[in-house]
């Protein structure tokens, strides 16, 4: 059942890099799949650069282009890199996708405007007996300028329009 989630490109660099990353783990954690995934995730967050302007889609292996190239990309690149590194260690992994909205926008009223920039991808690993566990990459390096949050009045207006069915 989980075989689909352990396949990866034949490029040996995934396993070589994963093994290198795991050298930072204390001996008691070296065989713990969740600790291994956290080590991978933190390493990517520290050594990668987030930018929406980076595109690796024109290459044969966009993940390899990101991971073994300039390590500049966005959430999809980080999520796939983490997933392939985990798979190289035999840890079942997949990429989840949906929306991630800042906490500033979530607890202010009954309406929330989801925007294109809220789209997000993250890595998940299968850990017995828990099932799928999200281990998102905590990115530390941002090359793009911060994007301002939409105003609450705009979110409320859009929410009221959506509720009323008006176009």
Coordinates of N, CA, C and O in Angstrom, one line a residue, residues 34-105:
X34 N 10.8 9.9 12.4 CA 10.3 11.3 12.6 C 11.4 12.2 12.8 O 11.5 13.3 12.3
X35 N 12.4 11.8 13.6 CA 13.6 12.6 13.9 C 14.3 12.8 12.6 O 14.9 13.9 12.3
X36 N 14.4 11.8 11.8 CA 15.1 11.9 10.5 C 14.4 13.0 9.6 O 15.0 13.8 9.0
X37 N 13.1 12.9 9.6 CA 12.3 13.9 8.8 C 12.5 15.3 9.3 O 12.6 16.3 8.6
X38 N 12.5 15.5 10.6 CA 12.7 16.8 11.2 C 14.1 17.3 10.9 O 14.3 18.5 10.6
X39 N 15.1 16.5 10.9 CA 16.4 16.9 10.5 C 16.5 17.4 9.1 O 17.1 18.4 8.8
X40 N 15.8 16.6 8.2 CA 15.7 17.0 6.8 C 15.0 18.4 6.6 O 15.4 19.3 5.9
X41 N 13.9 18.5 7.3 CA 13.1 19.7 7.2 C 13.8 20.9 7.7 O 13.9 22.0 7.1
X42 N 14.5 20.8 8.9 CA 15.2 21.9 9.4 C 16.4 22.3 8.5 O 16.8 23.4 8.3
X43 N 17.1 21.3 8.0 CA 18.2 21.5 7.1 C 17.8 22.3 5.8 O 18.4 23.3 5.4
X44 N 16.6 21.9 5.2 CA 16.1 22.6 4.1 C 15.8 24.0 4.4 O 16.0 24.9 3.7
X45 N 15.1 24.2 5.6 CA 14.7 25.5 6.0 C 15.9 26.5 6.2 O 15.8 27.7 5.9
X46 N 17.0 25.9 6.7 CA 18.2 26.7 6.9 C 19.0 26.9 5.6 O 19.6 28.0 5.4
X47 N 19.0 26.0 4.7 CA 19.9 26.0 3.5 C 19.2 26.4 2.2 O 19.9 26.5 1.2
X48 N 17.9 26.6 2.3 CA 17.1 26.9 1.1 C 16.8 28.4 1.1 O 16.9 29.1 2.1
X49 N 16.3 28.9 0.0 CA 15.9 30.3 -0.2 C 14.6 30.4 -0.8 O 14.4 29.9 -2.0
X50 N 13.6 31.0 -0.2 CA 12.3 31.1 -0.7 C 12.1 32.2 -1.6 O 12.5 33.4 -1.3
X51 N 11.6 32.0 -2.8 CA 11.3 33.0 -3.8 C 10.3 32.5 -4.8 O 10.5 31.4 -5.3
X52 N 9.3 33.3 -5.0 CA 8.3 32.9 -6.0 C 8.8 33.1 -7.4 O 8.2 32.7 -8.4
X53 N 9.9 33.8 -7.6 CA 10.5 34.1 -8.9 C 11.4 33.0 -9.4 O 11.8 33.1 -10.5
X54 N 11.6 32.0 -8.6 CA 12.4 30.9 -9.1 C 11.6 29.8 -9.7 O 10.5 29.5 -9.3
X55 N 12.1 29.3 -10.8 CA 11.3 28.3 -11.6 C 12.2 27.2 -12.1 O 13.2 27.4 -12.7
X56 N 11.9 26.0 -11.7 CA 12.7 24.8 -12.1 C 11.9 23.9 -13.0 O 12.4 22.8 -13.3
X57 N 10.7 24.3 -13.5 CA 9.8 23.4 -14.2 C 10.4 23.1 -15.6 O 9.9 22.1 -16.2
X58 N 11.3 23.8 -16.1 CA 11.8 23.5 -17.5 C 12.9 22.4 -17.5 O 13.4 22.1 -18.5
X59 N 13.2 21.9 -16.3 CA 14.2 20.9 -16.3 C 13.6 19.5 -16.2 O 12.4 19.3 -15.9
X60 N 14.4 18.4 -16.5 CA 13.9 17.1 -16.4 C 13.5 16.7 -15.0 O 12.5 15.9 -14.9
X61 N 14.2 17.1 -14.0 CA 13.8 16.8 -12.6 C 13.8 18.1 -11.9 O 14.9 18.6 -11.3
X62 N 12.7 18.8 -11.8 CA 12.6 20.1 -11.1 C 13.1 20.0 -9.6 O 13.7 21.0 -9.1
X63 N 12.9 18.9 -8.9 CA 13.3 18.8 -7.6 C 14.8 18.8 -7.5 O 15.4 19.4 -6.6
X64 N 15.4 18.0 -8.3 CA 16.9 17.9 -8.3 C 17.5 19.3 -8.7 O 18.5 19.7 -8.2
X65 N 16.9 20.0 -9.7 CA 17.3 21.3 -10.1 C 17.3 22.2 -8.9 O 18.3 23.0 -8.7
X66 N 16.3 22.2 -8.1 CA 16.2 23.0 -6.9 C 17.2 22.6 -5.8 O 18.0 23.4 -5.4
X67 N 17.1 21.3 -5.5 CA 17.9 20.8 -4.3 C 19.4 20.8 -4.6 O 20.2 21.1 -3.7
X68 N 19.8 20.4 -5.8 CA 21.3 20.3 -6.1 C 21.8 21.5 -6.9 O 22.9 21.5 -7.3
X69 N 20.9 22.5 -7.1 CA 21.3 23.7 -7.8 C 21.4 24.9 -6.8 O 22.1 24.8 -5.8
X70 N 20.6 25.9 -7.0 CA 20.7 27.1 -6.2 C 19.8 27.1 -4.9 O 19.8 28.0 -4.1
X71 N 19.0 26.0 -4.7 CA 18.1 25.8 -3.6 C 17.2 27.0 -3.4 O 16.9 27.4 -2.3
X72 N 16.8 27.6 -4.5 CA 15.9 28.8 -4.5 C 14.6 28.3 -5.1 O 14.6 27.9 -6.3
X73 N 13.5 28.5 -4.4 CA 12.2 28.1 -4.9 C 11.1 28.4 -3.9 O 11.3 29.2 -3.0
X74 N 10.0 27.8 -4.1 CA 8.8 28.1 -3.2 C 8.4 26.8 -2.6 O 9.0 25.7 -2.8
X75 N 7.3 26.8 -1.9 CA 6.8 25.7 -1.1 C 6.8 24.4 -1.8 O 7.2 23.3 -1.2
X76 N 6.4 24.3 -3.1 CA 6.3 23.1 -3.8 C 7.7 22.5 -3.9 O 7.9 21.3 -3.8
X77 N 8.7 23.3 -4.2 CA 10.1 22.8 -4.3 C 10.6 22.2 -3.0 O 11.2 21.2 -2.9
X78 N 10.4 23.0 -1.9 CA 10.8 22.5 -0.6 C 10.1 21.2 -0.2 O 10.7 20.3 0.3
X79 N 8.8 21.1 -0.5 CA 8.0 20.0 -0.1 C 8.5 18.7 -0.8 O 8.6 17.6 -0.3
X80 N 8.7 18.9 -2.1 CA 9.1 17.7 -2.9 C 10.6 17.3 -2.5 O 10.9 16.1 -2.5
X81 N 11.4 18.3 -2.3 CA 12.8 17.9 -1.9 C 12.8 17.2 -0.6 O 13.4 16.1 -0.4
X82 N 12.0 17.6 0.4 CA 11.9 16.9 1.7 C 11.3 15.5 1.5 O 11.8 14.6 2.1
X83 N 10.3 15.4 0.7 CA 9.7 14.1 0.4 C 10.7 13.1 -0.2 O 10.8 12.0 0.2
X84 N 11.4 13.6 -1.2 CA 12.4 12.7 -1.9 C 13.5 12.3 -1.0 O 14.0 11.2 -1.0
X85 N 14.0 13.2 -0.2 CA 15.0 12.9 0.8 C 14.5 11.9 1.8 O 15.3 10.9 2.1
X86 N 13.3 12.0 2.3 CA 12.7 11.0 3.2 C 12.6 9.7 2.5 O 13.0 8.6 3.1
X87 N 12.1 9.7 1.3 CA 11.9 8.4 0.5 C 13.3 7.7 0.3 O 13.4 6.5 0.3
X88 N 14.3 8.5 0.1 CA 15.7 7.9 -0.1 C 16.1 7.1 1.2 O 17.0 6.3 1.1
X89 N 15.5 7.4 2.3 CA 15.8 6.7 3.6 C 14.8 5.6 3.8 O 14.8 5.0 4.9
X90 N 13.9 5.4 2.9 CA 12.8 4.4 3.1 C 11.6 4.9 3.9 O 10.8 4.1 4.3
X91 N 11.5 6.2 4.1 CA 10.4 6.7 4.9 C 9.3 7.1 3.9 O 9.5 7.9 3.0
X92 N 8.1 6.5 4.0 CA 7.0 6.8 3.1 C 6.7 8.3 3.3 O 6.5 8.8 4.4
X93 N 6.6 9.0 2.1 CA 6.3 10.4 2.2 C 5.5 10.8 1.0 O 5.4 10.2 0.0
X94 N 4.8 12.0 1.1 CA 4.0 12.5 0.1 C 4.0 14.0 0.2 O 4.4 14.6 1.3
X95 N 3.5 14.7 -0.8 CA 3.3 16.2 -0.7 C 1.8 16.5 -0.6 O 1.0 16.0 -1.4
X96 N 1.5 17.2 0.5 CA 0.1 17.7 0.6 C 0.0 19.1 0.0 O 1.0 19.8 -0.1
X97 N -1.2 19.5 -0.3 CA -1.4 20.8 -0.9 C -2.8 21.4 -0.4 O -3.7 20.6 -0.2
X98 N -2.8 22.7 -0.2 CA -4.0 23.3 0.2 C -3.7 24.8 0.4 O -3.0 25.4 -0.4
X99 N -4.2 25.3 1.5 CA -4.0 26.7 1.8 C -3.5 26.9 3.2 O -3.8 26.2 4.1
X100 N -2.6 27.9 3.4 CA -2.1 28.3 4.7 C -2.3 29.8 4.8 O -1.8 30.6 4.0
X101 N -3.0 30.1 5.9 CA -3.4 31.5 6.1 C -2.7 32.0 7.4 O -2.8 31.2 8.4
X102 N -2.2 33.1 7.4 CA -1.5 33.6 8.6 C -2.5 33.8 9.8 O -3.7 34.0 9.6
X103 N -1.9 33.6 11.0 CA -2.8 33.7 12.2 C -3.4 35.1 12.3 O -4.4 35.3 12.9
X104 N -2.7 36.1 11.8 CA -3.2 37.5 11.8 C -4.6 37.6 11.1 O -5.4 38.4 11.5
X105 N -4.8 36.8 10.1 CA -6.0 36.8 9.3 C -7.1 35.9 9.8 O -8.3 36.0 9.5

